Structures are given as structure tokens and as C-alpha cells.
Coordinates of C-alpha atoms in Angstrom, one line a residue:
X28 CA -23.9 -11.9 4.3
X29 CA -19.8 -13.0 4.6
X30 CA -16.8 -11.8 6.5
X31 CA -13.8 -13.4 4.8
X32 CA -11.2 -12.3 7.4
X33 CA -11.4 -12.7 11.0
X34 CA -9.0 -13.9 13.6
X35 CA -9.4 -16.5 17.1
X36 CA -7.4 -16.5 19.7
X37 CA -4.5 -19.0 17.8
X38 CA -3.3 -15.4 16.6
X39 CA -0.8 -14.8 19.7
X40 CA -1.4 -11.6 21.7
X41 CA -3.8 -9.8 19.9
X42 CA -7.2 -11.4 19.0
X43 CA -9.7 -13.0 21.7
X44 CA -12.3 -14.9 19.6
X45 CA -12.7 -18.8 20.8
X46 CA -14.5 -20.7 17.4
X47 CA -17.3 -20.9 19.6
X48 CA -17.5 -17.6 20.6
X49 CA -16.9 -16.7 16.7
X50 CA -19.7 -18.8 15.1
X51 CA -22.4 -17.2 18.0
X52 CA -21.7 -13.7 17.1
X53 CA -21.4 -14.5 13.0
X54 CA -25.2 -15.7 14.1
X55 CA -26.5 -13.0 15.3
X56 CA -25.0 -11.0 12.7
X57 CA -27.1 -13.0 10.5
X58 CA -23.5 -14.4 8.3
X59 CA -23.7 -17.2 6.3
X60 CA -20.3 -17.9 5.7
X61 CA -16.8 -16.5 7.3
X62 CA -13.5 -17.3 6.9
X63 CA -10.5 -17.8 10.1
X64 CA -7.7 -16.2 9.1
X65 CA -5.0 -16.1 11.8
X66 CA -1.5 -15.0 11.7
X67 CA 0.5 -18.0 10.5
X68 CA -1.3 -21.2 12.0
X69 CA -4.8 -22.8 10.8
X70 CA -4.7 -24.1 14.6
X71 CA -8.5 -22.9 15.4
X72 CA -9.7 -23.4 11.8
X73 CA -11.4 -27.2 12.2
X74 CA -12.8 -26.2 15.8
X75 CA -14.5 -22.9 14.3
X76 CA -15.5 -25.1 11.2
X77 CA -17.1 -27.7 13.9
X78 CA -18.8 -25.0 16.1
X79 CA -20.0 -23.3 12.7
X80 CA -21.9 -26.5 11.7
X81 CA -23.7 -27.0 14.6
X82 CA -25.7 -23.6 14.1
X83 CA -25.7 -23.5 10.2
X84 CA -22.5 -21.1 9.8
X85 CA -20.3 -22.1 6.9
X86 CA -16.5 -21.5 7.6
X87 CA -14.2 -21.3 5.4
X88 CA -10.3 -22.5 6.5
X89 CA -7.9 -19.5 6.0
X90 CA -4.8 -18.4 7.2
X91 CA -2.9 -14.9 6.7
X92 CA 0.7 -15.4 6.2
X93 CA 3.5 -12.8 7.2
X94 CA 5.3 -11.8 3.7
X95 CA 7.3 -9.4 1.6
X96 CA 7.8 -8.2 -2.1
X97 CA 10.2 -8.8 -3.8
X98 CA 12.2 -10.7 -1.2
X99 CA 14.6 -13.2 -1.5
X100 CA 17.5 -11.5 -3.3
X101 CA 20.9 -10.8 -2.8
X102 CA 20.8 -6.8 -3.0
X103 CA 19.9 -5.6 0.6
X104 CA 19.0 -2.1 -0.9
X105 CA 16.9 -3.8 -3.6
X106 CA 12.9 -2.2 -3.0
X107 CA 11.2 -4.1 -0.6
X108 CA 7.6 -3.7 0.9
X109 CA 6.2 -5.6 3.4
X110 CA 2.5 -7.3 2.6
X111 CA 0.5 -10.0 4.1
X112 CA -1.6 -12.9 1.9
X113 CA -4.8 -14.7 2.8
X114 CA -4.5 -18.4 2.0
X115 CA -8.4 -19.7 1.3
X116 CA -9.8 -22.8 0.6
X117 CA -7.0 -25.6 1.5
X118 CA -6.6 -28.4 3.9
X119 CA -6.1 -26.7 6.9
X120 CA -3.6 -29.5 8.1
X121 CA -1.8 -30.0 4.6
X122 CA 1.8 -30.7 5.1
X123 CA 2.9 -28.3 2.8
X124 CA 1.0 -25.3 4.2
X125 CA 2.0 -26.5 7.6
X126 CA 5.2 -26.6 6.9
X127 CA 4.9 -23.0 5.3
X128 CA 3.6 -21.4 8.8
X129 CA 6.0 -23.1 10.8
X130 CA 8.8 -21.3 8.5
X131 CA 7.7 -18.1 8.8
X132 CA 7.2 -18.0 12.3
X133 CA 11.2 -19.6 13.0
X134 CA 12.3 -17.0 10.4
X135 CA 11.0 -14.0 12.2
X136 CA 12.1 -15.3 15.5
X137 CA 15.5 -15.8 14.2
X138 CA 15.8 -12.0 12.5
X139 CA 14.5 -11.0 15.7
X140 CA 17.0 -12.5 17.7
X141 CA 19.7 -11.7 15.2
X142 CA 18.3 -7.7 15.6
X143 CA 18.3 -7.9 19.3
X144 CA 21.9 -8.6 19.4
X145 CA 22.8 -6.2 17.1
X146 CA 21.0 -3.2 18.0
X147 CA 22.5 -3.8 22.1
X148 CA 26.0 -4.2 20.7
X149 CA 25.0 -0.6 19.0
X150 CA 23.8 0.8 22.1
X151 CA 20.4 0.9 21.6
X152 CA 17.9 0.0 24.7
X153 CA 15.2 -2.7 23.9
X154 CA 13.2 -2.2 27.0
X155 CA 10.6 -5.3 28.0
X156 CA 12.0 -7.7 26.3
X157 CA 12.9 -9.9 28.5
X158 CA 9.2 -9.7 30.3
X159 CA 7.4 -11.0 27.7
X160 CA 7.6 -14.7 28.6
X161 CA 8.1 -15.8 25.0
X162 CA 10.8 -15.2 22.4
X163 CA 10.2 -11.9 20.9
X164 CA 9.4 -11.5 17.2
X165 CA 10.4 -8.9 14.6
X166 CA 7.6 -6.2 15.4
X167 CA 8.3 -7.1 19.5
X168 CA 11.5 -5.6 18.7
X169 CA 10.6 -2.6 16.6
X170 CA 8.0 -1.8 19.3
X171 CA 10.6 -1.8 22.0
X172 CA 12.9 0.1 19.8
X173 CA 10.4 2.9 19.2
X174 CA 9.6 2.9 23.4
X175 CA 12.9 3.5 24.5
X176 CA 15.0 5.4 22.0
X177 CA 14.8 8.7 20.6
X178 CA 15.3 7.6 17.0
X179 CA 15.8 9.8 13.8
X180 CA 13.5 10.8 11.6
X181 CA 10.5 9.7 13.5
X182 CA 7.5 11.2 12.2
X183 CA 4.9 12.8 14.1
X184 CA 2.0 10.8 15.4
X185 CA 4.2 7.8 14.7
X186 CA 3.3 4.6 17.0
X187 CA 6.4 2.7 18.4
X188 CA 6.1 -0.1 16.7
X189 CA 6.2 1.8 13.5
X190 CA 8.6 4.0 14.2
X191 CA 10.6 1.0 15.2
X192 CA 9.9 -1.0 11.9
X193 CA 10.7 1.6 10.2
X194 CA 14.3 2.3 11.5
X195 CA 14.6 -1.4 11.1
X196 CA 13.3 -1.8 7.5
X197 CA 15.1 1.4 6.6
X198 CA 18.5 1.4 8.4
X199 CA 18.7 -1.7 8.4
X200 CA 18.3 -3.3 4.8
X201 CA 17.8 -7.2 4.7
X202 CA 17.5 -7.6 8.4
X203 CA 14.2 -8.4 8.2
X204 CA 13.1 -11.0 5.2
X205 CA 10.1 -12.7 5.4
X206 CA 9.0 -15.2 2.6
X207 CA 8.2 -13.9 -0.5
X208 CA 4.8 -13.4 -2.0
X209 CA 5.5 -15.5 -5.1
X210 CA 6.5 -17.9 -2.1
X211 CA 3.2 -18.1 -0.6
X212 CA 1.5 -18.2 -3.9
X213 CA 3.3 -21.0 -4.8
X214 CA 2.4 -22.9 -1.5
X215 CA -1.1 -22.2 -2.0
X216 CA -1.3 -23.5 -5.1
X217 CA 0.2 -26.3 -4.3
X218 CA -2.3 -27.3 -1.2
X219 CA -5.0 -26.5 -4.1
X220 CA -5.9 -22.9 -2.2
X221 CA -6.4 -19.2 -3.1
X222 CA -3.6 -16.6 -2.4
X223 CA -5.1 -13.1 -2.3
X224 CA -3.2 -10.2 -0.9
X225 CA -4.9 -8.6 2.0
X226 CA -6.1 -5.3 2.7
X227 CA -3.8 -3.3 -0.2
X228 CA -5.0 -0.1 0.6
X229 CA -4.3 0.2 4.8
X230 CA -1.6 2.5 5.6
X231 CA 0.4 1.6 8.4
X232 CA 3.3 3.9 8.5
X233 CA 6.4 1.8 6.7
X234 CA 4.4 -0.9 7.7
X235 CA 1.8 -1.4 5.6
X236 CA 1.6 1.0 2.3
X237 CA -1.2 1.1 0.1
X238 CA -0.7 -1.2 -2.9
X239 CA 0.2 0.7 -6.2
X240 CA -1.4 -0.2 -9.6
X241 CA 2.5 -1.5 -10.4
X242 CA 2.1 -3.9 -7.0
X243 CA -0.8 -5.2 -8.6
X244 CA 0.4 -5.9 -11.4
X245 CA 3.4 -7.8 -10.3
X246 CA 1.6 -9.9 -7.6
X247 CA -1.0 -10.4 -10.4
X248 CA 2.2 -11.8 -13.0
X249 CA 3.6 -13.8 -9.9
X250 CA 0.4 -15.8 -10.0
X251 CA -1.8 -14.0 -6.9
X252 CA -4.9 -14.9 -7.3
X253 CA -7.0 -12.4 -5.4
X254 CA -7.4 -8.8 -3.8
X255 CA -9.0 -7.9 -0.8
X256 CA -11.2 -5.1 -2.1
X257 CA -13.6 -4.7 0.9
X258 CA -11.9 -4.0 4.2
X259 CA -12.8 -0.9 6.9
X260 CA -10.2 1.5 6.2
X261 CA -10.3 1.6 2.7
X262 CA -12.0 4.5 1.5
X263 CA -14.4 4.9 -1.8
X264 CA -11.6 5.6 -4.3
X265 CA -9.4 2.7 -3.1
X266 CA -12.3 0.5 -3.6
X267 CA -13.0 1.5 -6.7
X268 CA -9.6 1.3 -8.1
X269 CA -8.5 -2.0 -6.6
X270 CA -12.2 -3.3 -8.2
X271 CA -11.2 -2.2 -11.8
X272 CA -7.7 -3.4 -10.7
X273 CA -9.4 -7.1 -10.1
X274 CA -11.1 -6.6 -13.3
X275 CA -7.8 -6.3 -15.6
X276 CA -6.1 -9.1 -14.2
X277 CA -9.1 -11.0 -13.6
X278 CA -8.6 -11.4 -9.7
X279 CA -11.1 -12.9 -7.3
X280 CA -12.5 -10.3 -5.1
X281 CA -12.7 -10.8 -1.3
X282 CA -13.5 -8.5 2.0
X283 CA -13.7 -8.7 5.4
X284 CA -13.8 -6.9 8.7
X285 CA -10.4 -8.2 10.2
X286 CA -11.5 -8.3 13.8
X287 CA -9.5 -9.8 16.6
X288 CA -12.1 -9.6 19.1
X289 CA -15.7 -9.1 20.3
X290 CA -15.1 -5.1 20.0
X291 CA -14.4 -5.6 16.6
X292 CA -17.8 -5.6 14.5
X293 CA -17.7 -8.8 12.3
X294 CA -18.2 -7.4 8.6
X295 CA -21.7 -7.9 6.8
X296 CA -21.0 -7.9 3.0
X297 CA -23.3 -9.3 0.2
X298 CA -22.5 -12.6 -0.6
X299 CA -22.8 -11.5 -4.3
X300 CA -20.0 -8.7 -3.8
X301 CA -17.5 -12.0 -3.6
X302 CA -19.1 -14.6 -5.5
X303 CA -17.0 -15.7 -7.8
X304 CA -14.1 -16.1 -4.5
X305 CA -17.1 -18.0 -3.3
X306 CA -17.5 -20.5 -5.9
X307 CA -13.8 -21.1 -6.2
X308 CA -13.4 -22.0 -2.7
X309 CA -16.5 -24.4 -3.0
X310 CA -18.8 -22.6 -1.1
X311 CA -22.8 -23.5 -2.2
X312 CA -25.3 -21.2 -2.9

């Protein structure tokens, strides 16, 4: 049994897993192999690796990378979705991927700065800002956006963050540009890893929107290597199609459970679901 997606504590403010904590529970959940995947840093990845070892849990170095398609281009109303790609399989300290994290993160710290400035100037209130003992990111101010204004065309049941995001990626066209997939593909490659776009089907508000046969097949033309077919909110018919989806462009298949924490069930997929990821990334049989 795998889960291919889980996050420690290195992923800032939202997951709780220490590697040792991590390799316990895969354990008792009778896993063979998981992957660390944290938001923008492999900082955990040799510790969970180490702590995996000593109890016969095979971990696989990951990291899941903050990016958008198409990005990059000089038309601010040009279409643009936000995504976010798993990196498998390379040197968790390669400069090249190192350098990559580091980017993204001093990128969305410098939109969110330039967005916090501009959305004061326009009177908007950005509540909490200033109490969260860190510089704030893109989605820290699209939260605080959503909590303290009453902005148009909110829809209903709409969480603040994205309600703000979407005000922000809406009405407010090239504010927010993170790297491009093709970006991050090219980077893995380069450190000899596996890009595969993650969960394609969760809908997230403007956040996150399910993948499109036509995403697919542009990720697929930019070089992506992967799909994440198997995640908790996709439902039967996503599965299916992003399987037959993996089939025409001959994509690995990967899944996971995504948890951040201990409440989180860890995922328990057959290993032969995702073998041929498996053998790609080196793991043995």
C-alpha cells in the first residue's frame, strides 16, 4: 500500500506531521512507500527518508510547487488557471530545484506585497495582516480581503480566501503570476525528476478548477509527465476520465491522500494502481 502525497510540518501553517511522526502512522497503516510533498521546500524530506528507514518505510523525496497555466505572458487578460505540480524522484537538495522553491516563494511574497499596497491605496481593509508575524503571501491576502470587505459577485457558500482569490485573479489580471507549469517541468527534468500535476479534479472555487481534457492535453504537449488520478475528492467519473486521459498521452499515474496532519487519514492505495510511477522513480518491488 502507497500514499504519494502527504505534507510535514515544513509546509508553513497548515500541516502538523514531524517525519517521525509520519513514518509511525504510514506503519500502522501498513504503507510501504509514501512520498513528502510540502509546499515549496524539500526541508523535511531527508529526515522523513531517515526515520522511514529505520522501520522499513520507503519515502520517496517530493515537493508540490505553487504554479499557473499558461503564465508568463505579456497579455494580463490572456486565460490563466492556477494549478499546483508534484516534483518526484530528485535530489531533494539539487541546486536547481532549490533554487526553483526559493523563487516561488520570493515571487508570491513580492505580488503579495505589491497587492497589499494597492488594494489600501483603493480603500479596501486587509484586516490581520499585520498579526501574522511573517510576511504575508498571496492567499494571506485574499483571505483577508474576503474577511473584511463586502466584495462583488461573491458567491454563496464562498470561503474568504476564495472569495478573495477570486477578486484578485479576476479584477485584478496579472497581479498574481506564479511560475509556469512548463516552468516546473522543465526544472524537474532537469534535477532528473517527475512533474505530475496534482489533484486535477478538486474544485476549489477560482482556486482550483477541475482539469479539462484540453488542460491535459497541453500540460501533456509541455512535457508533464504525470496525473494525479487517485486523490479523496475526486469522484468515479473523474477518475475514470483522467485514467483514460493518462492512457492517451501515456502519463504516469499517481495518488495520494494529501494530509497535513494526524486527522487526516494517510491514503492506502495498491501499489499496482501506480506502478509504472513507481518504477520510474526507482522504487523496488
Amino acid at each position: 500500500m502507497i500514499d504519494l502525497h502527504i505534507h510535514t510540518h515544513a509546509t508553513p501553517h497548515h500541516a502538523t506531521w514531524t517525519p517521525e511522526m509520519l513514518a509511525e502512522a504510514a506503519a500502522r497503516a501498513s504503507l510501504r512507500v509514501i512520498a513528502v510533498t510540502d509546499h515549496n521546500t524539500t526541508a523535511t524530506v531527508r529526515a522523513t527518508q531517515e526515520a522511514g528507514a529505520r522501520i522499513g518505510i520507503q519515502v520517496i523525496s517530493g515537493v508540490e510547487i505553487d504554479s499557473g497555466f499558461p503564465a508568463g505572458r505579456s497579455d494580463d487578460l490572456a486565460p490563466f488557471k492556477l494549478w499546483h505540480v508534484l516534483v518526484y524522484g530528485a535530489d531533494p537538495n539539487a541546486p536547481q530545484l532549490q533554487a526553483l522553491c526559493r523563487s516561488v516563494e520570493a515571487r508570491n511574497q513580492a505580488d503579495a506585497a505589491a497587492l497589499r499596497d494597492r488594494l489600501m491605496r483603493a480603500g479596501f481593509r486587509l484586516t490581520g495582516i499585520d498579526e501574522l508575524g511573517r510576511p504575508p503571501n498571496v492567499a494571506d491576502i485574499g483571505t483577508a480581503l474576503g474577511r473584511s470587505n463586502d466584495l462583488p459577485n461573491r458567491l454563496s457558500g464562498e470561503d474568504d480566501e476564495s472569495a478573495g482569490m477570486r477578486y484578485i485573479l479576476t479584477q485584478l489580471p496579472g497581479a498574481y503570476r506564479p511560475p509556469a507549469v512548463d516552468e516546473i517541468i522543465a526544472v524537474a527534468h532537469a534535477v532528473r525528476g517527475v512533474a505530475v500535476l496534482a489533484h486535477p479534479g478538486r474544485s476549489k472555487g477560482v482556486y482550483a478548477i477541475p482539469a479539462t481534457a484540453e488542460d491535459i492535453a497541453a500540460m501533456a504537449a509541455a512535457g508533464l509527465d504525470g496525473i494525479e488520478v487517485y486523490y479523496p475528492t475526486h469522484h468515479p467519473d473523474q477518475v475514470t476520465m483522467y485514467q483514460r486521459l493518462a492512457q492517451r498521452y501515456a502519463l504516469l499515474i499517481t495518488g495520494g491522500s494529501d494530509s497535513h496532519h494526524p486527522h487526516q487519514p494517510l491514503a492506502r492505495l495498491p501499489e499496482g494502481w501506480c506502478q509504472a510511477f513507481l518504477a520510474r522513480v526507482g522504487v523496488s518491488g
